Coordinates of N, CA and C in Angstrom, one line a residue:
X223 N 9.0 -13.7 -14.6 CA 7.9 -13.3 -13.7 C 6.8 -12.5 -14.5
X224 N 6.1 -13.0 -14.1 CA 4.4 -12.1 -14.9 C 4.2 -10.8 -14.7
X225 N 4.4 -9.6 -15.4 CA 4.3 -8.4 -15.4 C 2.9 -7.7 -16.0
X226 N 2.4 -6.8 -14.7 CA 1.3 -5.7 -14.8 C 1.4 -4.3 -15.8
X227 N 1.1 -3.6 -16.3 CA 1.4 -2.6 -16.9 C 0.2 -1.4 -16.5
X228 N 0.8 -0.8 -15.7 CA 0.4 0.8 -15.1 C 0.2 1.6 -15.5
X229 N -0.8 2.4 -15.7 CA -0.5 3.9 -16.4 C -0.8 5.1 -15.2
X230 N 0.0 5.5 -15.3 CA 0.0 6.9 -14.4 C -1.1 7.6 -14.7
X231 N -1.1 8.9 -13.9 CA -2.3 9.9 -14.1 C -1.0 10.9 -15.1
X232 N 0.3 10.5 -15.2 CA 1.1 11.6 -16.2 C 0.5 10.5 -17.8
X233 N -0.2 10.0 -17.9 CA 0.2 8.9 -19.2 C 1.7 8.4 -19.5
X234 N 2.5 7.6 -18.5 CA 3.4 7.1 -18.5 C 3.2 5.5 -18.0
X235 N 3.5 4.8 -18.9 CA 3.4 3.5 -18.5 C 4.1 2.6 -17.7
X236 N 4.4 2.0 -16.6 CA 5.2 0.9 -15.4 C 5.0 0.0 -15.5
X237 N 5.7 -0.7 -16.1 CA 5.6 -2.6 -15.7 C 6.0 -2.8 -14.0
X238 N 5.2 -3.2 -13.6 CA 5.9 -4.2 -12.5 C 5.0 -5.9 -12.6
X239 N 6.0 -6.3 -11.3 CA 6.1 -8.0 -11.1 C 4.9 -8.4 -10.5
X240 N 3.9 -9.3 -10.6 CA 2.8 -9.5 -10.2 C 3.3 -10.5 -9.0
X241 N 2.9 -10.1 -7.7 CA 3.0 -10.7 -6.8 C 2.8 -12.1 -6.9
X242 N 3.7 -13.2 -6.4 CA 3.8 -14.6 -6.7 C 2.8 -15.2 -5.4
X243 N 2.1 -16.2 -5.5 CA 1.4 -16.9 -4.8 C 1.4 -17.3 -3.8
X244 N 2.7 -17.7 -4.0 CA 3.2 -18.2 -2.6 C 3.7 -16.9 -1.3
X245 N 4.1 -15.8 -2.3 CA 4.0 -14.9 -1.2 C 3.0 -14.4 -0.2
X246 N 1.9 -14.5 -1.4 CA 0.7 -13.9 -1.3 C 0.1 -14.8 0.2
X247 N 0.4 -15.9 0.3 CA -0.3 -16.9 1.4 C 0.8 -16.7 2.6
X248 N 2.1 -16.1 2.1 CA 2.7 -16.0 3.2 C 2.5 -15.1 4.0
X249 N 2.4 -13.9 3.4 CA 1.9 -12.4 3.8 C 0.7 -12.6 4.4
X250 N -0.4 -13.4 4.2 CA -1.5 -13.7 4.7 C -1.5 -14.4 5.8
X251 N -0.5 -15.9 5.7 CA -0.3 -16.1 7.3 C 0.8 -15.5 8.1
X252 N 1.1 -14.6 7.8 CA 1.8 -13.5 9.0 C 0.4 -12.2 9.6
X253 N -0.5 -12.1 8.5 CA -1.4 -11.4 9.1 C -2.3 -12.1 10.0
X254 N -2.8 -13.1 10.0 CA -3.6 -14.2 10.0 C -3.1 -14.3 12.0
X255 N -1.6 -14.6 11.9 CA -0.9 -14.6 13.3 C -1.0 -13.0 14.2
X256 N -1.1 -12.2 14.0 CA -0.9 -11.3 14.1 C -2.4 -10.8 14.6
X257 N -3.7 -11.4 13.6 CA -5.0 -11.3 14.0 C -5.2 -12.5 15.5
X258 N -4.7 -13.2 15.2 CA -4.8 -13.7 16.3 C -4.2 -13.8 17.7
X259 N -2.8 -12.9 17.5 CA -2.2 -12.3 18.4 C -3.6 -11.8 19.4
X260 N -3.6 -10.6 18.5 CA -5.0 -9.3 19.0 C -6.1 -9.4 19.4
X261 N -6.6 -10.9 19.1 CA -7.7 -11.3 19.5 C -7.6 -12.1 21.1
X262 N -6.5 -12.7 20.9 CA -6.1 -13.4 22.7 C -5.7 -12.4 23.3
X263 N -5.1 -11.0 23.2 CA -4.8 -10.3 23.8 C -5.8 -9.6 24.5
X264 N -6.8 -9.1 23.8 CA -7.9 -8.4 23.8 C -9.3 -9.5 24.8
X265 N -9.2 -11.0 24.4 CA -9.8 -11.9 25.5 C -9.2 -11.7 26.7
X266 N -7.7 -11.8 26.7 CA -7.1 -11.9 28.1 C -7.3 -10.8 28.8
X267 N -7.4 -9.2 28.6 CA -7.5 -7.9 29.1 C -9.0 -8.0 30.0
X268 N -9.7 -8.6 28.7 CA -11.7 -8.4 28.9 C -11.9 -9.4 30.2
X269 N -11.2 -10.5 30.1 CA -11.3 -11.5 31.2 C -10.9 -11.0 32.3
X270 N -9.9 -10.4 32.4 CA -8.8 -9.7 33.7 C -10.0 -8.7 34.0
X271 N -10.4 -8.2 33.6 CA -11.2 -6.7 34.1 C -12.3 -7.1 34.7
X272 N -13.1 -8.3 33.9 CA -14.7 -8.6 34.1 C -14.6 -9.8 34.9
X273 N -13.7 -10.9 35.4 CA -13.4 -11.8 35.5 C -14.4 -13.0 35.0
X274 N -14.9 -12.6 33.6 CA -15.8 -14.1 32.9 C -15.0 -13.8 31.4
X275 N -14.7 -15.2 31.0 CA -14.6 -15.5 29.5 C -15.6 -14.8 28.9
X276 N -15.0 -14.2 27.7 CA -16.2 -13.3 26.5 C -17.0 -14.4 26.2
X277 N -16.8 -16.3 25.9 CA -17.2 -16.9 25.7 C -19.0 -17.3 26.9
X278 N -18.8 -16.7 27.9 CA -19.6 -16.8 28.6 C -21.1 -16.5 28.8
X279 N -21.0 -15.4 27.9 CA -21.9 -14.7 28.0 C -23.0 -15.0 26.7
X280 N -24.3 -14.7 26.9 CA -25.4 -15.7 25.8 C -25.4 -14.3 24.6
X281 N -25.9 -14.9 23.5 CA -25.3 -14.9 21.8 C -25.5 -12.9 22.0
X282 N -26.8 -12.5 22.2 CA -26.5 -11.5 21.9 C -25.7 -10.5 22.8
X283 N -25.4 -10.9 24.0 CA -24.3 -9.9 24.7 C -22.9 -10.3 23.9
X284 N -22.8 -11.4 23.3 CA -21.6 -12.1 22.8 C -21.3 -11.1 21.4
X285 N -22.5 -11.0 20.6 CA -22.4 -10.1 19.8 C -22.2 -8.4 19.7
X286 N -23.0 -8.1 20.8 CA -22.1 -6.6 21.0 C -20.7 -6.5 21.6
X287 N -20.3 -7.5 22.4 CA -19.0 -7.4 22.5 C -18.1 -7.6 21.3
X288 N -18.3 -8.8 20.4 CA -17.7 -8.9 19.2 C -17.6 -7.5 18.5
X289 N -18.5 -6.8 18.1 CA -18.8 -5.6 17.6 C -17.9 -4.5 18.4
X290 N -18.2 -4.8 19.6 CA -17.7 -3.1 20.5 C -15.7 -3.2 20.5
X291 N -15.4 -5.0 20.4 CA -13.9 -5.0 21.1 C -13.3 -6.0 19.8
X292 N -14.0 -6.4 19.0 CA -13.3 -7.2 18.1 C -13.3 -7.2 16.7
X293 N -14.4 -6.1 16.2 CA -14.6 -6.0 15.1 C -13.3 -5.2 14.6
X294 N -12.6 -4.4 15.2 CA -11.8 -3.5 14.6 C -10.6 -4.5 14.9
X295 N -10.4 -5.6 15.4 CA -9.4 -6.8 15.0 C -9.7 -7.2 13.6
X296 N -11.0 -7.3 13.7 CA -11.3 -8.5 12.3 C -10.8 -7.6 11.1
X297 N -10.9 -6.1 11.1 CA -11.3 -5.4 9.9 C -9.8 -4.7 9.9
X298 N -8.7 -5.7 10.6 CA -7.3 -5.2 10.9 C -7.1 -5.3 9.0
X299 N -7.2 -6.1 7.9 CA -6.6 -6.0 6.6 C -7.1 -4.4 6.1
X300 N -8.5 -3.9 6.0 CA -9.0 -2.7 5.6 C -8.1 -1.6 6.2
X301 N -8.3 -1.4 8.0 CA -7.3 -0.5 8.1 C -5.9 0.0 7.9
X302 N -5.5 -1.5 8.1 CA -4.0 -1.4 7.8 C -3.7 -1.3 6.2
X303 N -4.3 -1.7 5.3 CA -4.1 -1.4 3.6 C -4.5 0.5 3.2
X304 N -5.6 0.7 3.7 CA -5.9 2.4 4.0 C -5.0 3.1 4.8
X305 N -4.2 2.7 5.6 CA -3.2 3.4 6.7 C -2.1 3.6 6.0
X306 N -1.4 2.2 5.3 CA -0.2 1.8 4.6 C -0.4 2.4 3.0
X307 N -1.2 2.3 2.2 CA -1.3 2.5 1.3 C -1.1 1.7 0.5
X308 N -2.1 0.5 0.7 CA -2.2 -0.8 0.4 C -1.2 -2.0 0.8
X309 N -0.6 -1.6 1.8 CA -0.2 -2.7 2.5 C -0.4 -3.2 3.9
X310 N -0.1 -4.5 4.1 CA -0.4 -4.9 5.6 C 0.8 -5.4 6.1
X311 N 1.4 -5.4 7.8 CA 2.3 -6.4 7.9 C 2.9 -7.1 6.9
X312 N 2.0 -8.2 6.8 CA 2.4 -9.7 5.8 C 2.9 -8.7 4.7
X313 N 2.3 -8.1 4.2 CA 2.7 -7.5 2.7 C 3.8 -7.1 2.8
X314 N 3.9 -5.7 4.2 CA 5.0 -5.2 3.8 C 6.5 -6.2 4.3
X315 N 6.8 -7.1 5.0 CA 7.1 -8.5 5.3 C 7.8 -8.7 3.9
X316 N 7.0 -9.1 3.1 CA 7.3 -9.8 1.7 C 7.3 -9.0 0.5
X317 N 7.3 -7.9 1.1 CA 7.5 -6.6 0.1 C 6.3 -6.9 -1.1
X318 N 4.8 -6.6 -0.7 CA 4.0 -6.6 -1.6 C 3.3 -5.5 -1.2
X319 N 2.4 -5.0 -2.4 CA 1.5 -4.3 -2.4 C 0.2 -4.4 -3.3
X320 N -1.0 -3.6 -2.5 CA -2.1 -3.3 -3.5 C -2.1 -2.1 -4.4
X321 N -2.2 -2.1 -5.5 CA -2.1 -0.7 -6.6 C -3.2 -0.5 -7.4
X322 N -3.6 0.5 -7.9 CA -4.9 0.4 -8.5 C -4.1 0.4 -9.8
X323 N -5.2 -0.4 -10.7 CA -4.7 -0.4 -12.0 C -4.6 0.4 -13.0
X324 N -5.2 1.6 -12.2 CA -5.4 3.2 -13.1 C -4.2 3.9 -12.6
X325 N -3.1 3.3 -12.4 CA -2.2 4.2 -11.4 C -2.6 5.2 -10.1
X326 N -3.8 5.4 -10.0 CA -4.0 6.4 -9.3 C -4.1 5.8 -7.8
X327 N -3.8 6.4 -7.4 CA -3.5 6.3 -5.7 C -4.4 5.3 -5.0
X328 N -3.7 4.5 -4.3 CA -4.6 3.3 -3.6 C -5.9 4.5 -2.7
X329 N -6.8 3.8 -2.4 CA -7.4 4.9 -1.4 C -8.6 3.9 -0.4
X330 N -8.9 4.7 0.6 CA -9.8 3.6 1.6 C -10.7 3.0 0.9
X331 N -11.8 3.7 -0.2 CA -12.5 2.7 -0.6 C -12.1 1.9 -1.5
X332 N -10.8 1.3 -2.1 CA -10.3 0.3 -2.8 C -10.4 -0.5 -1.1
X333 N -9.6 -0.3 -0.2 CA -9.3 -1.3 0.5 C -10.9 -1.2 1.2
X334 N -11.9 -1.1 1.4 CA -13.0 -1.0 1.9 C -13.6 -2.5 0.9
X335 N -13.7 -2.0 -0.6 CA -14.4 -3.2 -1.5 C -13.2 -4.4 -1.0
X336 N -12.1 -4.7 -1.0 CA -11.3 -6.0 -1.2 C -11.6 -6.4 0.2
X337 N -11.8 -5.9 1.2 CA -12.4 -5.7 2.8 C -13.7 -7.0 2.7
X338 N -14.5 -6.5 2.0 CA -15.8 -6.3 2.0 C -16.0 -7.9 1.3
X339 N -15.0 -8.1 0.3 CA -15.1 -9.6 -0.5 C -13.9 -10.1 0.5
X340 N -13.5 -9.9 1.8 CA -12.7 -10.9 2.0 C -13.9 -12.1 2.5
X341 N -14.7 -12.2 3.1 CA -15.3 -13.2 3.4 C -15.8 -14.4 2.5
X342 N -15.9 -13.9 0.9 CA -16.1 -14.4 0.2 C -14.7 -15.2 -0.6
X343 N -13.6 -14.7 -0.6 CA -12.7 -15.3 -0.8 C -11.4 -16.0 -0.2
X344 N -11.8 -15.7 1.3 CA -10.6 -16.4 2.6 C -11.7 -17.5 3.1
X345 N -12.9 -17.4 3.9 CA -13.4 -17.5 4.5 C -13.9 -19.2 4.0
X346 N -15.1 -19.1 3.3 CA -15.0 -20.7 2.6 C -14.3 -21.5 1.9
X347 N -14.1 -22.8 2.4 CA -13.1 -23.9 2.4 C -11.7 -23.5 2.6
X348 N -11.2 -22.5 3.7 CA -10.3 -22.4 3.8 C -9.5 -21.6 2.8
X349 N -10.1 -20.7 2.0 CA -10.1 -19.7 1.0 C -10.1 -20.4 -0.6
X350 N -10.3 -21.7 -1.1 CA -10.3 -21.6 -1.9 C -11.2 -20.9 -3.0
X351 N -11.6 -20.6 -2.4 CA -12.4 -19.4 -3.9 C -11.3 -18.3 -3.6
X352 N -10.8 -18.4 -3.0 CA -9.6 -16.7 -3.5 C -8.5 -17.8 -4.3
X353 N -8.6 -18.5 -3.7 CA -7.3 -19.6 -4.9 C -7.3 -19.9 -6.3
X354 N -8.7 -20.1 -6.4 CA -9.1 -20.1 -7.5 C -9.1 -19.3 -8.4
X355 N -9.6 -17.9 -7.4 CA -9.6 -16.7 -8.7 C -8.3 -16.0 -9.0
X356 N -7.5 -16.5 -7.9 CA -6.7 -16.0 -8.6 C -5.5 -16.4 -9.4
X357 N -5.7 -17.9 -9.5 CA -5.1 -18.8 -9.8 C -5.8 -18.7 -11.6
X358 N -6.6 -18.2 -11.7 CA -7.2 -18.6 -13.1 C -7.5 -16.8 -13.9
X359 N -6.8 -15.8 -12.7 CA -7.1 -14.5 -13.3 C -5.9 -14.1 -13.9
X360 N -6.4 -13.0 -15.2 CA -5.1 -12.9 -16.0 C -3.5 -12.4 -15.0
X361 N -4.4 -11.2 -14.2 CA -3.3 -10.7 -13.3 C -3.2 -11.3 -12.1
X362 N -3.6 -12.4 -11.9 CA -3.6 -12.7 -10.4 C -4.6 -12.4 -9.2
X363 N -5.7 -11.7 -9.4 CA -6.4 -11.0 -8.3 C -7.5 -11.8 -8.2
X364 N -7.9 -11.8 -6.7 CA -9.2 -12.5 -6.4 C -10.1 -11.7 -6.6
X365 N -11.4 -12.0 -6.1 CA -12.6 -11.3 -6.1 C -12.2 -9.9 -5.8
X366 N -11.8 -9.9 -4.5 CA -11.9 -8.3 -4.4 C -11.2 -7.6 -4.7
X367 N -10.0 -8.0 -5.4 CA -9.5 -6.9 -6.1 C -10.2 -6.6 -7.5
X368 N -10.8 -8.0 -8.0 CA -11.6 -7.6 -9.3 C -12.5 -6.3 -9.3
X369 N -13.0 -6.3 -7.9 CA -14.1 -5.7 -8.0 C -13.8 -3.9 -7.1
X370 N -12.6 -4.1 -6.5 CA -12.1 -3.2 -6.5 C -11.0 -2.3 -7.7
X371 N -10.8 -3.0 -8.8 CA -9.8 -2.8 -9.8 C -8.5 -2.6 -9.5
X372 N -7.9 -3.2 -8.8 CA -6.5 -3.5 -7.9 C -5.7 -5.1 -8.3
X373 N -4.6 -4.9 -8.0 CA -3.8 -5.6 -8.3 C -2.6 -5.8 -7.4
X374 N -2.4 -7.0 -6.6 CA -1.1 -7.2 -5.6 C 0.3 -7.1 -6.9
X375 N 1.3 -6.5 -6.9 CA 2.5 -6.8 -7.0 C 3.9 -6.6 -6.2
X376 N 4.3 -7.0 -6.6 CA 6.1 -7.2 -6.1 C 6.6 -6.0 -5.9
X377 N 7.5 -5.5 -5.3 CA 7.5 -4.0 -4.7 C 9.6 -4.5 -4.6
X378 N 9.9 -6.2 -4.5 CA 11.1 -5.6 -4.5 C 12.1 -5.4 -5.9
X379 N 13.2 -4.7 -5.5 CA 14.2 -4.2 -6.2 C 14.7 -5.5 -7.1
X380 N 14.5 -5.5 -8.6 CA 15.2 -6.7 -9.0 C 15.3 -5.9 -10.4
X381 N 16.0 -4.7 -10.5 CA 15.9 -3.9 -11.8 C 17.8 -3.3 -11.4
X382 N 18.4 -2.7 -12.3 CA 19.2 -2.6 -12.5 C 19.8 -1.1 -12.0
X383 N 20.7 -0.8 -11.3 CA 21.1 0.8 -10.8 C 20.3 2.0 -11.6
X384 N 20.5 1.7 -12.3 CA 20.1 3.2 -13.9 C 18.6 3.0 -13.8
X385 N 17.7 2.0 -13.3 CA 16.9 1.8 -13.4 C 16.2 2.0 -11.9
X386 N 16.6 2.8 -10.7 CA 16.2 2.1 -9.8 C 15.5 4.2 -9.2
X387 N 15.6 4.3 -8.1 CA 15.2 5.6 -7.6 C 16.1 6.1 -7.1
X388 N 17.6 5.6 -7.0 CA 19.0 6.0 -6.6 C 19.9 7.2 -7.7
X389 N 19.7 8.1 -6.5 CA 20.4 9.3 -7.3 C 21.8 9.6 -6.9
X390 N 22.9 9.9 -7.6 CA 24.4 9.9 -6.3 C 24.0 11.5 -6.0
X391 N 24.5 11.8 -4.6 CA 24.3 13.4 -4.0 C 25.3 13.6 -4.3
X392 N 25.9 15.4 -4.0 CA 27.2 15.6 -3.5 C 27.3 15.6 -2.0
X393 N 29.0 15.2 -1.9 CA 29.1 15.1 -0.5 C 28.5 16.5 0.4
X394 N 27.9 16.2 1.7 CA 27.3 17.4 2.2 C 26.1 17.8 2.1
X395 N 25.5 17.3 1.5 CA 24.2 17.4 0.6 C 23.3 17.9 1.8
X396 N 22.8 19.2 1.7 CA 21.0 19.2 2.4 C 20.3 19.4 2.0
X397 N 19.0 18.8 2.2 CA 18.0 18.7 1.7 C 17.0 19.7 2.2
X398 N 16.1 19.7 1.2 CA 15.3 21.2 1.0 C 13.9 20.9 1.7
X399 N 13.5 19.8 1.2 CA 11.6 19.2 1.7 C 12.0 18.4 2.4
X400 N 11.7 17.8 3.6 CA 11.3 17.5 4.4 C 10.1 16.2 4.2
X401 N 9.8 17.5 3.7 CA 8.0 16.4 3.5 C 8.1 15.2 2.4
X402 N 9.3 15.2 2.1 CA 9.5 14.1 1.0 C 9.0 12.7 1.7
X403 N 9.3 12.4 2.8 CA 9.3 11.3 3.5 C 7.9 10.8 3.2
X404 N 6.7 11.2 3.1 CA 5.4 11.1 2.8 C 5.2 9.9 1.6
X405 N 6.5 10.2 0.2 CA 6.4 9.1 -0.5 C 7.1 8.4 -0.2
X406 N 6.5 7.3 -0.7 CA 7.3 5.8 -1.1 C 8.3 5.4 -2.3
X407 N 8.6 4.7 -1.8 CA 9.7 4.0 -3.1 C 9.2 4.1 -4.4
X408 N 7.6 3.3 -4.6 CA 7.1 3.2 -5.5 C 6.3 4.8 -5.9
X409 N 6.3 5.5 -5.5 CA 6.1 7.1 -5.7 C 7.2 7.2 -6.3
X410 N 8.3 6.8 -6.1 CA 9.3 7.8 -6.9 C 10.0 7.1 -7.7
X411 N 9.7 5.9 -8.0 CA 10.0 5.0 -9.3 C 9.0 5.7 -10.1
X412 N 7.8 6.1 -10.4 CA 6.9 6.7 -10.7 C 7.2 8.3 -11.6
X413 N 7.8 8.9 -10.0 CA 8.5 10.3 -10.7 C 9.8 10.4 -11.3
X414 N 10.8 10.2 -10.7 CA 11.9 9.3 -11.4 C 11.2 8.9 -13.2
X415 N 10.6 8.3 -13.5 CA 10.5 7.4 -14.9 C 9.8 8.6 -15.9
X416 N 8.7 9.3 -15.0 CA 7.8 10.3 -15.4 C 8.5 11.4 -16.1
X417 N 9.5 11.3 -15.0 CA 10.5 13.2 -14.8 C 11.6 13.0 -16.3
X418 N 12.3 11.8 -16.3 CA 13.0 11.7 -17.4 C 12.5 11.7 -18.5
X419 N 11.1 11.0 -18.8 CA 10.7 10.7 -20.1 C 10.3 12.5 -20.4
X420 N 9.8 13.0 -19.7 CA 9.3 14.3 -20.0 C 10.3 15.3 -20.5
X421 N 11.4 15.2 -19.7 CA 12.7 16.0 -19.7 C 13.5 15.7 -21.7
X422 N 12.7 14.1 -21.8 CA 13.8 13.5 -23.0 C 12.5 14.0 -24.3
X423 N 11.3 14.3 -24.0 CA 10.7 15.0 -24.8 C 10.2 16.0 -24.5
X424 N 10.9 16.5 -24.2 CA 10.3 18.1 -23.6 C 8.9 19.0 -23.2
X425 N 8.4 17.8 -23.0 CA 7.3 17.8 -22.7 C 7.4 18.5 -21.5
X426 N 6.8 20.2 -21.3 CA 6.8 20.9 -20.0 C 5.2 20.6 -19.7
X427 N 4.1 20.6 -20.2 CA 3.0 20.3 -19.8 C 3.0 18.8 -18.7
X428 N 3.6 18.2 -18.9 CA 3.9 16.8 -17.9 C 4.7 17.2 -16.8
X429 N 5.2 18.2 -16.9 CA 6.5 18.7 -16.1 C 5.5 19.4 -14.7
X430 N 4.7 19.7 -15.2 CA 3.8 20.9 -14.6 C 3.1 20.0 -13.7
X431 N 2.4 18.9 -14.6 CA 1.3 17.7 -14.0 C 2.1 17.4 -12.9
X432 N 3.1 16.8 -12.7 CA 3.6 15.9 -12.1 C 4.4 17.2 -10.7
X433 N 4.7 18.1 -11.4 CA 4.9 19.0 -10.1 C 4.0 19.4 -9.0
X434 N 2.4 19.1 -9.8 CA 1.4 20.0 -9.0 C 1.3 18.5 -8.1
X435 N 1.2 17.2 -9.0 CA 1.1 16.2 -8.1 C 1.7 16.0 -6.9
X436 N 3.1 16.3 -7.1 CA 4.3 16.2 -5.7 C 3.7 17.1 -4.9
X437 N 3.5 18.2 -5.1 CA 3.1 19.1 -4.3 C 1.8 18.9 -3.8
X438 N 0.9 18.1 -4.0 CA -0.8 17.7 -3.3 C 0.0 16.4 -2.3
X439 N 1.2 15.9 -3.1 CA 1.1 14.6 -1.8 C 2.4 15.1 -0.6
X440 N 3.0 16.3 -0.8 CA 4.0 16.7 0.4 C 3.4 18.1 0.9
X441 N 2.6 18.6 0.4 CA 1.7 19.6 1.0 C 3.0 21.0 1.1
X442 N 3.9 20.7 -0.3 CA 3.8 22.0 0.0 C 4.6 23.1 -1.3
X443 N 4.7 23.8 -1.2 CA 4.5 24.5 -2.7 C 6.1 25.6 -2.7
X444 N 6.6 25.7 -4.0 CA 8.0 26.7 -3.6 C 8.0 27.3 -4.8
X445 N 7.7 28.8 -4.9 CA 7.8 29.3 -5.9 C 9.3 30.0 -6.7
X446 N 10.2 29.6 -5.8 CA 11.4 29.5 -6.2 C 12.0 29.2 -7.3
X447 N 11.5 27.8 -7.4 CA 12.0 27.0 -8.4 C 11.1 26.6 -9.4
X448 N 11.6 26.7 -10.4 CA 11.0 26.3 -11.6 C 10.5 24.8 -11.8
X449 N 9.9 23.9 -13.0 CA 9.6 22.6 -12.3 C 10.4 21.9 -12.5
X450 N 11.4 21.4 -13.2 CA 12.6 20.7 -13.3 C 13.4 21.2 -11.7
X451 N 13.7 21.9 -11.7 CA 14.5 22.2 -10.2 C 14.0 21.7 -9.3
X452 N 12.4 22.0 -9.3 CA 11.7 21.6 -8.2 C 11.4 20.0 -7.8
X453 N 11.5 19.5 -9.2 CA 11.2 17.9 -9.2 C 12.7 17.1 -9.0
X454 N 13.8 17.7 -9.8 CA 15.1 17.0 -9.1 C 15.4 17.4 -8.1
X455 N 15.1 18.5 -7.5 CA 15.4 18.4 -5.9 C 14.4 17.7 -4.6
X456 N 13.1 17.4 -5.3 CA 12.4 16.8 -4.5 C 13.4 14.9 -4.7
X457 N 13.8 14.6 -5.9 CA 14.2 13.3 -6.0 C 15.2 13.0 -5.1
X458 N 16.4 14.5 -5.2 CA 17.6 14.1 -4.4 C 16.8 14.2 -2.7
X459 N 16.2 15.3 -2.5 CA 15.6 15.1 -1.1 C 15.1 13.5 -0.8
X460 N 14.8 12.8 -1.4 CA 14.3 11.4 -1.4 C 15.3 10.5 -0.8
X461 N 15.8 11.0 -1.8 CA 17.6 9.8 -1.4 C 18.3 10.3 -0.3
X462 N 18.0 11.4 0.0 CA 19.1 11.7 0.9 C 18.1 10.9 2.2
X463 N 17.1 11.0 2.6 CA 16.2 10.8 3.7 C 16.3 9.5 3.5
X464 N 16.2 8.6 2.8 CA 15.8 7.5 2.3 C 17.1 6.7 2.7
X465 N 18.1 7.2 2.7 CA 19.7 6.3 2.4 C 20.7 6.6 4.2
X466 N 19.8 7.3 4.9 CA 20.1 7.8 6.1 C 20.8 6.4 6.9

């Protein structure tokens, strides 16, 4: 399988699996159903209340209703990839995701630009221009990930125990943060890989980075512990929450 290579904001590098094709269309037609779920739903409500089809009404009343009741259907991939943190239904379905290729955190305006080129890449001939580009791109990405600097890959587990974000607890185990739940799996494959490489070269300035990081994405800060303490206990907090 075709592998991406990541670099963190610690300068630690991640291979992962570049999302396969065929997922990628599958994930798409489970959104696709889903958009269309919302859209008959949203006719049938408008009809029931007003008693005329949205269809009935001449182009520009047609268009502020599109606008007022359906545009936040259409613009269902943007929110849901900014909500999820680059995923949608379909994705998370087929366990895919969007990742920026700077490692740094997916964010709205990544899914805003791939938003923005979906019409250019789904929309004509039935999307083949997103087939194309991504059929012919090194990593796989259509237009708007190009131009967002993002990349779909594979998110499931096909790596080996020692390798994975599974820590064993002791029996009884309670957990300290709470706020752990905020990351993802792929967050702590991240810290997990970051935390050892640092630990195996003693690198305490990385120790530091990556502590202040946990602490901006769980909001919260323990002067208790030192940063090795603080970062394996946020990992075991992970697993314990995680394995419930």
């Amino acid at each position: 399988m075709q592998q991406v290579a990541l670099h963190t904001p610690q300068n630690i590098e991640i291979n992962f699996p570049i999302a396969e094709l065929g997922k990628r269309f599958l994930a798409k037609a489970i959104d696709y159903t889903i958009i269309i779920i919302l859209f008959k739903t949203i006719e049938g409500i408008f009809e029931s209340i007003y008693g005329r089809s949205v269809w009935e009404y001449d182009y520009w009343e047609l268009m502020a209703i599109f606008i007022l009741l359906f545009l936040p259907v259409y613009s269902y991939s943007f929110w849901m990839e900014a909500l999820l943190r680059g995923r949608t239904v379909g994705k998370l379905l087929m366990k895919l995701q969007v990742v920026r290729l700077d490692g740094e955190p997916y964010s709205w305006e990544n899914a805003l630009i791939r938003w923005m080129f979906f019409l250019v890449d789904w929309f004509p001939a039935m999307g083949i221009v997103g087939f194309i580009a991504v059929s012919a791109s090194e990593k796989s990405q259509r237009l708007g990930d190009l131009a967002a600097e993002t990349v779909v890959i594979s998110t499931k587990k096909e790596v080996g125990i020692d390798q994975t974000i599974l820590l064993e607890l002791e029996k009884g185990y309670q957990p300290t943060y709470n706020q752990v739940i905020r990351l993802s799996d792929n967050d702590m494959r991240i810290i997990k890989e970051a935390f050892e490489n640092a630990l195996k070269n003693k690198d305490l300035a990385t120790l530091k980075k990556l502590r202040n990081k946990i602490e901006s994405v769980i909001l919260t800060t323990d002067t208790s512990k030192n940063d090795t303490d603080f970062i394996r206990t946020v990992m075991q907090d992970f697993n314990y929450y995680t394995n419930q």
